[in-house]
């Protein structure tokens, strides 16, 4: 049984580089399976890119005011410390 499967695979798969190139060209241009899979992967990649950009923009929008507030607090503490040291 195992030898039969190996023989079948050796008969199915291309033997040399030219046959492989011919096979892949056929897959790209004429296969009914590769095109829908490629389209689904393209849709998936677009959705992931959108979600990543949305996450980044959300973080920037949320963190920018927080960093400004933190900077203001730090500046006030430093100003009070300088005032205290000068007195």
N, CA and C of each residue as an Amber inpcrd file, in Angstrom:
protein
   261
   0.8240000  -1.1990000   0.0000000   0.0000000   0.0000000   0.0000000
   0.8650000   1.2590000   0.0000000   1.8910000   1.2670000   0.8490000
   2.7640000   2.4290000   0.9570000   3.5300000   2.6670000  -0.3410000
   4.0120000   1.5950000  -0.9750000   4.7360000   1.7180000  -2.2450000
   3.8170000   2.2320000  -3.3410000   2.5630000   1.8250000  -3.2910000
   1.5940000   2.2730000  -4.2800000   1.3640000   3.7830000  -4.1710000
   1.2750000   4.2730000  -2.9520000   1.0770000   5.7090000  -2.7360000
   2.3040000   6.4910000  -3.2000000   3.5110000   5.9960000  -2.8670000
   4.7330000   6.6700000  -3.3130000   4.8040000   6.7110000  -4.8370000
   4.4670000   5.6000000  -5.4680000   4.4950000   5.5440000  -6.9300000
   3.4980000   6.5390000  -7.5210000   2.3190000   6.6100000  -6.9160000
   1.2990000   7.5470000  -7.3760000   1.7900000   8.9910000  -7.2630000
   2.4210000   9.3270000  -6.1290000   2.9520000  10.6760000  -5.9590000
   4.0450000  10.9830000  -6.9800000   4.9180000  10.0410000  -7.2380000
   5.9840000  10.2630000  -8.2190000   5.4150000  10.4540000  -9.6160000
   4.2760000   9.8270000  -9.8910000   3.6420000  10.0020000 -11.2000000
   2.9190000  11.3440000 -11.2950000   2.3640000  11.8040000 -10.1890000
   1.5690000  13.0350000 -10.1970000   2.4590000  14.2740000 -10.2690000
   3.4990000  14.3280000  -9.4400000   4.3040000  15.5430000  -9.3290000
   5.2550000  15.7030000 -10.5050000   5.5160000  16.9520000 -10.8900000
   6.4560000  17.2120000 -11.9940000   7.8620000  16.7140000 -11.6570000
   8.6010000  16.3890000 -12.7080000   9.9260000  15.7840000 -12.5160000
  11.0680000  16.8040000 -12.5190000  10.9390000  17.8820000 -13.3000000
  12.0490000  18.8260000 -13.4070000  11.5430000  20.2580000 -13.2420000
  12.4830000  21.1980000 -13.3180000  12.1660000  22.6040000 -13.0580000
  11.1660000  23.1650000 -14.0650000  11.3290000  22.8180000 -15.3360000
  10.4280000  23.3380000 -16.3670000   8.9930000  22.8720000 -16.1380000
   8.8520000  21.6160000 -15.7440000   7.5050000  21.1020000 -15.4700000
   6.8930000  21.7830000 -14.2540000   7.7310000  22.0580000 -13.2290000
   7.2240000  22.7650000 -12.0530000   6.7810000  24.1770000 -12.4280000
   7.5850000  24.8710000 -13.2400000   7.2150000  26.2230000 -13.6670000
   5.9250000  26.2060000 -14.4750000   5.7960000  25.2260000 -15.3430000
   4.5750000  25.0800000 -16.1420000   3.3710000  24.8170000 -15.2240000
   3.5920000  23.9700000 -14.2120000   2.5230000  23.6540000 -13.2630000
   2.0960000  24.9030000 -12.4870000   3.0670000  25.6750000 -11.9780000
   2.7230000  26.8660000 -11.2040000   2.0730000  27.9370000 -12.0730000
   2.5260000  28.0700000 -13.3160000   1.8620000  28.9980000 -14.2360000
   0.4080000  28.6040000 -14.4360000   0.1860000  27.3080000 -14.6000000
  -1.1890000  26.8280000 -14.7610000  -2.0030000  27.1390000 -13.5050000
  -1.3940000  26.8920000 -12.3300000  -2.0980000  27.1510000 -11.0660000
  -2.4940000  28.6200000 -10.9540000  -1.5860000  29.5040000 -11.3320000
  -1.8520000  30.9370000 -11.2000000  -2.9180000  31.4020000 -12.1800000
  -2.8620000  30.9070000 -13.4210000  -3.7340000  31.4450000 -14.4630000
  -5.0480000  30.6910000 -14.6440000  -5.0610000  29.3850000 -14.4110000
  -6.2400000  28.6040000 -14.7830000  -6.9020000  27.8580000 -13.6330000
  -6.2580000  27.7870000 -12.4970000  -6.8270000  26.9940000 -11.4090000
  -8.0500000  27.6810000 -10.8200000  -9.0480000  26.9020000 -10.5000000
 -10.2700000  27.4260000  -9.8860000 -10.1460000  27.4840000  -8.3650000
  -9.0360000  26.9960000  -7.8250000  -8.8480000  26.9720000  -6.3740000
  -7.9590000  28.1230000  -5.9190000  -6.8770000  28.3930000  -6.6360000
  -5.9080000  29.3850000  -6.1760000  -6.4720000  30.7980000  -6.1870000
  -7.2690000  31.1470000  -7.1710000  -7.8060000  32.5110000  -7.2570000
  -8.7110000  32.8470000  -6.0680000  -9.7040000  31.9920000  -5.7310000
 -10.5310000  32.3220000  -4.5510000  -9.7330000  32.3500000  -3.2520000
  -8.7700000  31.4460000  -3.1210000  -7.9400000  31.4510000  -1.9110000
  -7.1290000  32.7400000  -1.8490000  -6.5830000  33.1590000  -2.9830000
  -5.8430000  34.4200000  -3.0260000  -6.7260000  35.6030000  -2.6950000
  -7.9500000  35.5940000  -3.2010000  -8.8830000  36.6860000  -2.8990000
  -9.2190000  36.7150000  -1.4100000  -9.4470000  35.5410000  -0.8230000
  -9.7390000  35.4920000   0.6140000  -8.5490000  35.9860000   1.4310000
  -7.3440000  35.5900000   1.0370000  -6.1550000  36.0730000   1.7440000
  -5.9930000  37.5800000   1.5890000  -6.3300000  38.1010000   0.4200000
  -6.2590000  39.5430000   0.1910000  -7.2650000  40.2780000   1.0750000
  -8.4720000  39.7500000   1.1770000  -9.4920000  40.3510000   2.0490000
  -9.0400000  40.2950000   3.5000000  -8.5020000  39.1420000   3.9060000
  -8.0180000  38.9730000   5.2740000  -6.8870000  39.9670000   5.5690000
  -5.9530000  40.1230000   4.6260000  -4.8420000  41.0580000   4.8200000
  -5.3480000  42.4940000   4.9190000  -6.3440000  42.8400000   4.1190000
  -6.9120000  44.1910000   4.1660000  -7.5730000  44.4480000   5.5140000
  -8.3140000  43.4760000   6.0060000  -8.9730000  43.6170000   7.3110000
  -7.9330000  43.7500000   8.4210000  -6.8880000  42.9230000   8.3890000
  -5.8470000  42.9940000   9.4180000  -5.1160000  44.3420000   9.3720000
  -4.8520000  44.8440000   8.1670000  -4.2090000  46.1540000   8.0290000
  -5.1000000  47.2510000   8.6010000  -6.3960000  47.1950000   8.2980000
  -7.3320000  48.1850000   8.8210000  -7.3840000  48.1340000  10.3450000
  -7.4640000  46.9210000  10.9070000  -7.5260000  46.7960000  12.3670000
  -6.2340000  47.2830000  13.0240000  -5.1070000  47.0050000  12.4010000
  -3.8320000  47.4740000  12.9490000  -3.7600000  48.9980000  12.9300000
  -4.1530000  49.5960000  11.8100000  -4.1520000  51.0600000  11.7380000
  -5.1360000  51.6550000  12.7380000  -6.2920000  51.0350000  12.8850000
  -7.2810000  51.5030000  13.8500000  -6.7210000  51.4390000  15.2660000
  -6.0330000  50.3590000  15.5910000  -5.4250000  50.2220000  16.9110000
  -4.3600000  51.2920000  17.1350000  -3.5250000  51.5160000  16.1420000
  -2.4640000  52.5170000  16.2850000  -3.0520000  53.9120000  16.4490000
  -4.0170000  54.2620000  15.6110000  -4.6280000  55.5890000  15.7240000
  -5.3570000  55.7450000  17.0590000  -6.0220000  54.6910000  17.5220000
  -6.7040000  54.7530000  18.8210000  -5.7040000  54.9800000  19.9410000
  -4.5840000  54.2670000  19.8910000  -3.5700000  54.4480000  20.9250000
  -2.9870000  55.8550000  20.8970000  -2.7490000  56.3760000  19.7040000
  -2.2200000  57.7410000  19.6030000  -3.2260000  58.7360000  20.1570000
  -4.4900000  58.5790000  19.7980000  -5.5270000  59.5020000  20.2680000
  -5.6980000  59.4040000  21.7770000  -5.6160000  58.1860000  22.3280000
  -5.7890000  58.0230000  23.7700000  -4.5430000  58.4180000  24.5570000
  -3.3660000  58.1030000  24.0350000  -2.1490000  58.3250000  24.8070000
  -1.6060000  59.7460000  24.6950000  -1.8920000  60.4480000  23.6100000
  -1.3620000  61.8050000  23.4690000  -1.8420000  62.7230000  24.5910000
  -3.1510000  62.7660000  24.9030000  -3.5680000  63.6190000  26.0330000
  -2.9760000  63.1600000  27.3610000  -2.8380000  61.8500000  27.5400000
  -2.2650000  61.3580000  28.7950000  -0.8110000  61.7950000  28.9410000
  -0.0600000  61.7510000  27.8640000   1.3340000  62.1950000  27.9540000
   1.4140000  63.6950000  28.1870000   0.4980000  64.4630000  27.6060000
   0.4740000  65.9120000  27.8440000   0.1610000  66.2010000  29.3160000
  -0.8030000  65.4770000  29.8780000  -1.1530000  65.6590000  31.2930000
   0.0310000  65.2720000  32.1680000   0.6700000  64.1360000  31.8410000
   1.8260000  63.6930000  32.6110000   2.9610000  64.7130000  32.5320000
   3.1880000  65.2800000  31.3680000   4.2240000  66.3010000  31.2040000
   3.9010000  67.5360000  32.0330000   2.6380000  67.9460000  32.0450000
   2.2310000  69.1130000  32.8280000   2.4340000  68.8490000  34.3260000
   2.0650000  67.6510000  34.7890000   2.2540000  67.3070000  36.2080000
   3.7380000  67.3220000  36.5530000   4.5520000  66.7200000  35.6830000
   5.9940000  66.6850000  35.9220000   6.5780000  68.1030000  35.9370000
   6.1230000  68.9550000  35.0260000   6.6130000  70.3380000  34.9820000
   6.2070000  71.0890000  36.2450000   4.9780000  70.8750000  36.7190000
   4.5330000  71.5360000  37.9490000   5.3540000  71.0760000  39.1440000
   5.6390000  69.7680000  39.2210000   6.4560000  69.2570000  40.3270000
   7.8610000  69.8450000  40.2660000   8.4240000  69.9080000  39.0640000
   9.7730000  70.4700000  38.9120000   9.7750000  71.9510000  39.2710000
   8.7410000  72.6860000  38.8850000   8.6420000  74.1100000  39.2000000
   8.5440000  74.3000000  40.7140000   7.7140000  73.4770000  41.3720000
   7.5860000  73.5770000  42.8310000   8.9060000  73.2390000  43.5090000
   9.6180000  72.2370000  42.9810000  10.8970000  71.8420000  43.5700000
  11.9250000  72.9670000  43.4220000  11.9650000  73.6070000  42.2490000
  12.8840000  74.7290000  42.0350000  12.5410000  75.8930000  42.9640000
  11.2300000  76.1540000  43.0850000  10.7870000  77.2470000  43.9540000
  11.1770000  76.9520000  45.3990000  11.0200000  75.6820000  45.8050000
  11.3530000  75.2800000  47.1670000  12.8640000  75.3830000  47.3990000
  13.6560000  74.9920000  46.4070000  15.1210000  75.0640000  46.5400000
  15.6170000  76.5070000  46.5500000  14.9340000  77.3960000  45.8220000
  15.3500000  78.8050000  45.7860000  14.9890000  79.5340000  47.0700000
  13.9610000  79.0870000  47.7750000  13.5430000  79.7690000  49.0210000
  14.4160000  79.4290000  50.1700000
